[in-house]
Amino acid sequence: MKNWTELVDNTWTLFLDRDGVINVRLIDDYVKNIDEFEFIDGVLEAMSIFNKVFGRIILVTNQQGVGKGLMTMSQLDEVHSFMLQNIENQNGRIDKIYSCPQLKSEPDNFRKPSPKMAFMAKADFPEIDLSKSIMIGDADSDIKFGKNAGMMTVFVGNDECKTQPDDNFENLYNFAKQWKH
């Protein structure tokens, strides 16, 4: 267990996975519309706290449901617009969303655990220092992504993670409330 509040300041970047971190993960399915999108308890408050702590907040999400033809990029954009609006309404923010619609089988895809989405974020926001970044996820691929990009890693949830994260919490809010005053 690290003392994150002493380590992190506004020069740090927070990278977040979506399904299972921000919203309830659908088992063997994809969130294809806003009716299927449900925030995990405490996430909106967590995002408000992170807004005051981190210089940048980036969402990185594999969305192979698009590549499988189960949803369109337009539907994914609608879900993300709905999510962003709700986060902003609670004084939170996400500076940019990077989503990978490619199938695992596609060559040169940029799905996590590939660090390519982190490098895209660094290109868009040159002030991002990946060694002063934290990746929060609920899957082994999220933790590997963070490690592959040179970040600190936090695992949330109750599943097992094969890759050892730097820390773990039950959920996003439990990580965020360290900064709650």
PDB file of C-alpha atoms in Angstrom:
ATOM      1  CA  MET A   1       0.000   0.000   0.000  1.00  0.00           C
ATOM      2  CA  LYS A   2       1.571   3.263  -1.152  1.00  0.00           C
ATOM      3  CA  ASN A   3       0.896   6.682   0.279  1.00  0.00           C
ATOM      4  CA  TRP A   4      -0.455   8.047  -2.986  1.00  0.00           C
ATOM      5  CA  THR A   5      -1.423  11.444  -1.525  1.00  0.00           C
ATOM      6  CA  GLU A   6       2.224  12.244  -0.785  1.00  0.00           C
ATOM      7  CA  LEU A   7       3.419  10.991  -4.173  1.00  0.00           C
ATOM      8  CA  VAL A   8       0.880  12.545  -6.550  1.00  0.00           C
ATOM      9  CA  ASP A   9       0.420  16.212  -7.452  1.00  0.00           C
ATOM     10  CA  ASN A  10      -1.032  18.080 -10.435  1.00  0.00           C
ATOM     11  CA  THR A  11       1.927  17.128 -12.640  1.00  0.00           C
ATOM     12  CA  TRP A  12       0.657  13.518 -12.611  1.00  0.00           C
ATOM     13  CA  THR A  13      -1.671  11.896 -15.140  1.00  0.00           C
ATOM     14  CA  LEU A  14      -4.398   9.399 -14.342  1.00  0.00           C
ATOM     15  CA  PHE A  15      -5.197   6.753 -16.960  1.00  0.00           C
ATOM     16  CA  LEU A  16      -8.441   4.834 -16.469  1.00  0.00           C
ATOM     17  CA  ASP A  17     -10.021   1.794 -18.046  1.00  0.00           C
ATOM     18  CA  ARG A  18     -13.791   2.093 -18.580  1.00  0.00           C
ATOM     19  CA  ASP A  19     -15.729  -1.179 -18.222  1.00  0.00           C
ATOM     20  CA  GLY A  20     -15.405  -2.487 -14.668  1.00  0.00           C
ATOM     21  CA  VAL A  21     -13.760   0.743 -13.440  1.00  0.00           C
ATOM     22  CA  ILE A  22     -16.142   3.571 -14.432  1.00  0.00           C
ATOM     23  CA  ASN A  23     -19.222   1.530 -15.333  1.00  0.00           C
ATOM     24  CA  VAL A  24     -20.574  -1.904 -14.513  1.00  0.00           C
ATOM     25  CA  ARG A  25     -19.005  -4.484 -16.833  1.00  0.00           C
ATOM     26  CA  LEU A  26     -21.504  -6.571 -18.766  1.00  0.00           C
ATOM     27  CA  ILE A  27     -20.516 -10.246 -18.624  1.00  0.00           C
ATOM     28  CA  ASP A  28     -19.808 -11.632 -22.117  1.00  0.00           C
ATOM     29  CA  ASP A  29     -21.332  -8.520 -23.703  1.00  0.00           C
ATOM     30  CA  TYR A  30     -20.585  -4.883 -24.543  1.00  0.00           C
ATOM     31  CA  VAL A  31     -22.215  -1.632 -23.441  1.00  0.00           C
ATOM     32  CA  LYS A  32     -23.809  -0.711 -26.770  1.00  0.00           C
ATOM     33  CA  ASN A  33     -26.070   2.183 -25.717  1.00  0.00           C
ATOM     34  CA  ILE A  34     -26.733   4.511 -22.796  1.00  0.00           C
ATOM     35  CA  ASP A  35     -29.494   2.262 -21.445  1.00  0.00           C
ATOM     36  CA  GLU A  36     -26.833  -0.395 -20.783  1.00  0.00           C
ATOM     37  CA  PHE A  37     -24.376   2.064 -19.190  1.00  0.00           C
ATOM     38  CA  GLU A  38     -24.477   2.075 -15.383  1.00  0.00           C
ATOM     39  CA  PHE A  39     -21.944   3.989 -13.272  1.00  0.00           C
ATOM     40  CA  ILE A  40     -20.319   1.975 -10.485  1.00  0.00           C
ATOM     41  CA  ASP A  41     -21.244   3.409  -7.066  1.00  0.00           C
ATOM     42  CA  GLY A  42     -18.932   6.256  -6.025  1.00  0.00           C
ATOM     43  CA  VAL A  43     -17.403   6.817  -9.474  1.00  0.00           C
ATOM     44  CA  LEU A  44     -18.883  10.275 -10.027  1.00  0.00           C
ATOM     45  CA  GLU A  45     -17.601  11.452  -6.656  1.00  0.00           C
ATOM     46  CA  ALA A  46     -14.217   9.838  -7.383  1.00  0.00           C
ATOM     47  CA  MET A  47     -13.983  11.709 -10.693  1.00  0.00           C
ATOM     48  CA  SER A  48     -14.720  14.996  -8.919  1.00  0.00           C
ATOM     49  CA  ILE A  49     -11.870  14.286  -6.472  1.00  0.00           C
ATOM     50  CA  PHE A  50      -9.476  13.315  -9.301  1.00  0.00           C
ATOM     51  CA  ASN A  51     -10.322  16.566 -11.113  1.00  0.00           C
ATOM     52  CA  LYS A  52      -8.659  18.477  -8.252  1.00  0.00           C
ATOM     53  CA  VAL A  53      -5.639  16.137  -7.964  1.00  0.00           C
ATOM     54  CA  PHE A  54      -4.418  15.143 -11.446  1.00  0.00           C
ATOM     55  CA  GLY A  55      -3.161  17.436 -14.214  1.00  0.00           C
ATOM     56  CA  ARG A  56      -4.560  15.123 -16.889  1.00  0.00           C
ATOM     57  CA  ILE A  57      -7.204  12.374 -16.818  1.00  0.00           C
ATOM     58  CA  ILE A  58      -7.232   9.987 -19.778  1.00  0.00           C
ATOM     59  CA  LEU A  59      -9.584   7.090 -20.533  1.00  0.00           C
ATOM     60  CA  VAL A  60      -8.159   4.109 -22.435  1.00  0.00           C
ATOM     61  CA  THR A  61     -10.599   1.397 -23.434  1.00  0.00           C
ATOM     62  CA  ASN A  62     -10.618  -1.680 -25.647  1.00  0.00           C
ATOM     63  CA  GLN A  63     -13.953  -1.744 -27.503  1.00  0.00           C
ATOM     64  CA  GLN A  64     -13.791  -4.766 -29.759  1.00  0.00           C
ATOM     65  CA  GLY A  65     -17.613  -4.849 -29.900  1.00  0.00           C
ATOM     66  CA  VAL A  66     -17.198  -2.308 -32.723  1.00  0.00           C
ATOM     67  CA  GLY A  67     -14.761  -4.561 -34.579  1.00  0.00           C
ATOM     68  CA  LYS A  68     -17.155  -7.484 -34.135  1.00  0.00           C
ATOM     69  CA  GLY A  69     -19.977  -5.443 -35.700  1.00  0.00           C
ATOM     70  CA  LEU A  70     -22.083  -5.525 -32.512  1.00  0.00           C
ATOM     71  CA  MET A  71     -22.111  -1.724 -32.320  1.00  0.00           C
ATOM     72  CA  THR A  72     -20.975   1.258 -34.393  1.00  0.00           C
ATOM     73  CA  MET A  73     -18.437   3.965 -33.593  1.00  0.00           C
ATOM     74  CA  SER A  74     -21.412   6.342 -33.491  1.00  0.00           C
ATOM     75  CA  GLN A  75     -23.051   4.235 -30.750  1.00  0.00           C
ATOM     76  CA  LEU A  76     -19.746   4.160 -28.833  1.00  0.00           C
ATOM     77  CA  ASP A  77     -19.470   7.955 -29.163  1.00  0.00           C
ATOM     78  CA  GLU A  78     -23.028   8.318 -27.782  1.00  0.00           C
ATOM     79  CA  VAL A  79     -22.141   6.190 -24.748  1.00  0.00           C
ATOM     80  CA  HIS A  80     -18.987   8.246 -24.178  1.00  0.00           C
ATOM     81  CA  SER A  81     -20.867  11.556 -24.547  1.00  0.00           C
ATOM     82  CA  PHE A  82     -23.415  10.379 -21.969  1.00  0.00           C
ATOM     83  CA  MET A  83     -20.609   9.308 -19.605  1.00  0.00           C
ATOM     84  CA  LEU A  84     -18.665  12.580 -20.016  1.00  0.00           C
ATOM     85  CA  GLN A  85     -21.763  14.728 -19.469  1.00  0.00           C
ATOM     86  CA  ASN A  86     -22.580  12.923 -16.221  1.00  0.00           C
ATOM     87  CA  ILE A  87     -18.978  13.201 -15.010  1.00  0.00           C
ATOM     88  CA  GLU A  88     -18.819  16.922 -15.868  1.00  0.00           C
ATOM     89  CA  ASN A  89     -22.181  17.535 -14.163  1.00  0.00           C
ATOM     90  CA  GLN A  90     -20.557  16.270 -10.935  1.00  0.00           C
ATOM     91  CA  ASN A  91     -17.452  18.508 -11.303  1.00  0.00           C
ATOM     92  CA  GLY A  92     -15.282  15.779 -12.782  1.00  0.00           C
ATOM     93  CA  ARG A  93     -13.540  15.566 -16.152  1.00  0.00           C
ATOM     94  CA  ILE A  94     -11.847  13.296 -18.633  1.00  0.00           C
ATOM     95  CA  ASP A  95      -9.460  15.170 -20.907  1.00  0.00           C
ATOM     96  CA  LYS A  96      -9.560  12.644 -23.748  1.00  0.00           C
ATOM     97  CA  ILE A  97     -10.837   9.161 -24.537  1.00  0.00           C
ATOM     98  CA  TYR A  98      -8.790   6.683 -26.532  1.00  0.00           C
ATOM     99  CA  SER A  99     -10.722   3.624 -27.621  1.00  0.00           C
ATOM    100  CA  CYS A 100      -9.498   0.687 -29.647  1.00  0.00           C
ATOM    101  CA  PRO A 101     -12.258  -0.860 -31.767  1.00  0.00           C
ATOM    102  CA  GLN A 102      -9.920  -3.398 -33.354  1.00  0.00           C
ATOM    103  CA  LEU A 103     -10.245  -7.144 -32.959  1.00  0.00           C
ATOM    104  CA  LYS A 104      -7.560  -8.975 -30.992  1.00  0.00           C
ATOM    105  CA  SER A 105      -6.781 -10.894 -34.174  1.00  0.00           C
ATOM    106  CA  GLU A 106      -5.977  -7.775 -36.238  1.00  0.00           C
ATOM    107  CA  PRO A 107      -2.255  -7.323 -36.831  1.00  0.00           C
ATOM    108  CA  ASP A 108      -0.675  -4.176 -35.384  1.00  0.00           C
ATOM    109  CA  ASN A 109      -3.746  -3.415 -33.277  1.00  0.00           C
ATOM    110  CA  PHE A 110      -3.324  -0.972 -30.388  1.00  0.00           C
ATOM    111  CA  ARG A 111      -5.451  -2.847 -27.862  1.00  0.00           C
ATOM    112  CA  LYS A 112      -4.237  -2.997 -24.281  1.00  0.00           C
ATOM    113  CA  PRO A 113      -1.819  -4.405 -23.146  1.00  0.00           C
ATOM    114  CA  SER A 114      -0.029  -2.644 -26.030  1.00  0.00           C
ATOM    115  CA  PRO A 115       1.101   0.776 -24.708  1.00  0.00           C
ATOM    116  CA  LYS A 116       0.165   2.526 -27.992  1.00  0.00           C
ATOM    117  CA  MET A 117      -2.829   4.418 -26.502  1.00  0.00           C
ATOM    118  CA  ALA A 118      -0.484   5.837 -23.827  1.00  0.00           C
ATOM    119  CA  PHE A 119       1.901   7.010 -26.543  1.00  0.00           C
ATOM    120  CA  MET A 120      -1.051   8.602 -28.415  1.00  0.00           C
ATOM    121  CA  ALA A 121      -1.966  10.503 -25.233  1.00  0.00           C
ATOM    122  CA  LYS A 122       1.649  11.646 -24.802  1.00  0.00           C
ATOM    123  CA  ALA A 123       1.680  12.885 -28.417  1.00  0.00           C
ATOM    124  CA  ASP A 124      -1.560  14.833 -27.829  1.00  0.00           C
ATOM    125  CA  PHE A 125      -0.481  16.130 -24.401  1.00  0.00           C
ATOM    126  CA  PRO A 126       3.345  16.481 -24.427  1.00  0.00           C
ATOM    127  CA  GLU A 127       3.361  17.443 -20.728  1.00  0.00           C
ATOM    128  CA  ILE A 128       2.372  13.875 -19.797  1.00  0.00           C
ATOM    129  CA  ASP A 129       5.239  12.081 -18.080  1.00  0.00           C
ATOM    130  CA  LEU A 130       4.458   8.369 -18.201  1.00  0.00           C
ATOM    131  CA  SER A 131       6.720   7.779 -15.177  1.00  0.00           C
ATOM    132  CA  LYS A 132       4.405  10.171 -13.297  1.00  0.00           C
ATOM    133  CA  SER A 133       1.235   8.415 -14.413  1.00  0.00           C
ATOM    134  CA  ILE A 134      -1.072   5.858 -12.830  1.00  0.00           C
ATOM    135  CA  MET A 135      -3.118   3.303 -14.763  1.00  0.00           C
ATOM    136  CA  ILE A 136      -6.241   2.020 -12.996  1.00  0.00           C
ATOM    137  CA  GLY A 137      -7.908  -1.076 -14.363  1.00  0.00           C
ATOM    138  CA  ASP A 138      -9.843  -4.192 -13.485  1.00  0.00           C
ATOM    139  CA  ALA A 139      -8.131  -6.635 -15.857  1.00  0.00           C
ATOM    140  CA  ASP A 140      -4.684  -8.104 -16.300  1.00  0.00           C
ATOM    141  CA  SER A 141      -4.396  -6.365 -19.713  1.00  0.00           C
ATOM    142  CA  ASP A 142      -4.890  -2.961 -17.981  1.00  0.00           C
ATOM    143  CA  ILE A 143      -2.082  -3.593 -15.515  1.00  0.00           C
ATOM    144  CA  LYS A 144       0.208  -4.909 -18.277  1.00  0.00           C
ATOM    145  CA  PHE A 145      -0.649  -1.804 -20.365  1.00  0.00           C
ATOM    146  CA  GLY A 146       0.410   0.459 -17.490  1.00  0.00           C
ATOM    147  CA  LYS A 147       3.616  -1.453 -16.883  1.00  0.00           C
ATOM    148  CA  ASN A 148       4.420  -1.591 -20.641  1.00  0.00           C
ATOM    149  CA  ALA A 149       4.086   2.217 -20.736  1.00  0.00           C
ATOM    150  CA  GLY A 150       6.232   2.719 -17.606  1.00  0.00           C
ATOM    151  CA  MET A 151       3.384   3.781 -15.310  1.00  0.00           C
ATOM    152  CA  MET A 152       2.410   2.960 -11.758  1.00  0.00           C
ATOM    153  CA  THR A 153      -0.563   0.583 -11.671  1.00  0.00           C
ATOM    154  CA  VAL A 154      -3.643   0.153  -9.493  1.00  0.00           C
ATOM    155  CA  PHE A 155      -5.976  -2.823  -9.773  1.00  0.00           C
ATOM    156  CA  VAL A 156      -9.626  -2.379  -8.771  1.00  0.00           C
ATOM    157  CA  GLY A 157     -12.210  -5.062  -8.203  1.00  0.00           C
ATOM    158  CA  ASN A 158     -12.329  -8.537  -6.780  1.00  0.00           C
ATOM    159  CA  ASP A 159     -11.068 -10.557  -9.739  1.00  0.00           C
ATOM    160  CA  GLU A 160      -7.618 -12.086  -9.774  1.00  0.00           C
ATOM    161  CA  CYS A 161      -4.810 -10.280 -11.570  1.00  0.00           C
ATOM    162  CA  LYS A 162      -1.846 -12.310 -12.829  1.00  0.00           C
ATOM    163  CA  THR A 163       0.353  -9.228 -13.213  1.00  0.00           C
ATOM    164  CA  GLN A 164       1.319  -7.676  -9.872  1.00  0.00           C
ATOM    165  CA  PRO A 165      -0.013  -4.091  -9.633  1.00  0.00           C
ATOM    166  CA  ASP A 166       1.599  -1.430  -7.442  1.00  0.00           C
ATOM    167  CA  ASP A 167      -1.585  -1.283  -5.365  1.00  0.00           C
ATOM    168  CA  ASN A 168      -5.148  -2.542  -5.339  1.00  0.00           C
ATOM    169  CA  PHE A 169      -8.486  -1.239  -4.102  1.00  0.00           C
ATOM    170  CA  GLU A 170     -12.008  -2.571  -4.044  1.00  0.00           C
ATOM    171  CA  ASN A 171     -13.173   0.179  -6.425  1.00  0.00           C
ATOM    172  CA  LEU A 172     -12.298   3.573  -7.881  1.00  0.00           C
ATOM    173  CA  TYR A 173     -13.905   5.523  -5.047  1.00  0.00           C
ATOM    174  CA  ASN A 174     -11.815   3.707  -2.428  1.00  0.00           C
ATOM    175  CA  PHE A 175      -8.695   4.858  -4.284  1.00  0.00           C
ATOM    176  CA  ALA A 176     -10.004   8.432  -4.684  1.00  0.00           C
ATOM    177  CA  LYS A 177     -11.116   8.946  -1.087  1.00  0.00           C
ATOM    178  CA  GLN A 178      -7.475   9.087   0.040  1.00  0.00           C
ATOM    179  CA  TRP A 179      -7.587  12.702  -1.179  1.00  0.00           C
ATOM    180  CA  LYS A 180     -10.970  13.503   0.328  1.00  0.00           C
ATOM    181  CA  HIS A 181     -10.692  16.170   2.983  1.00  0.00           C
TER     182      HIS A 181
END
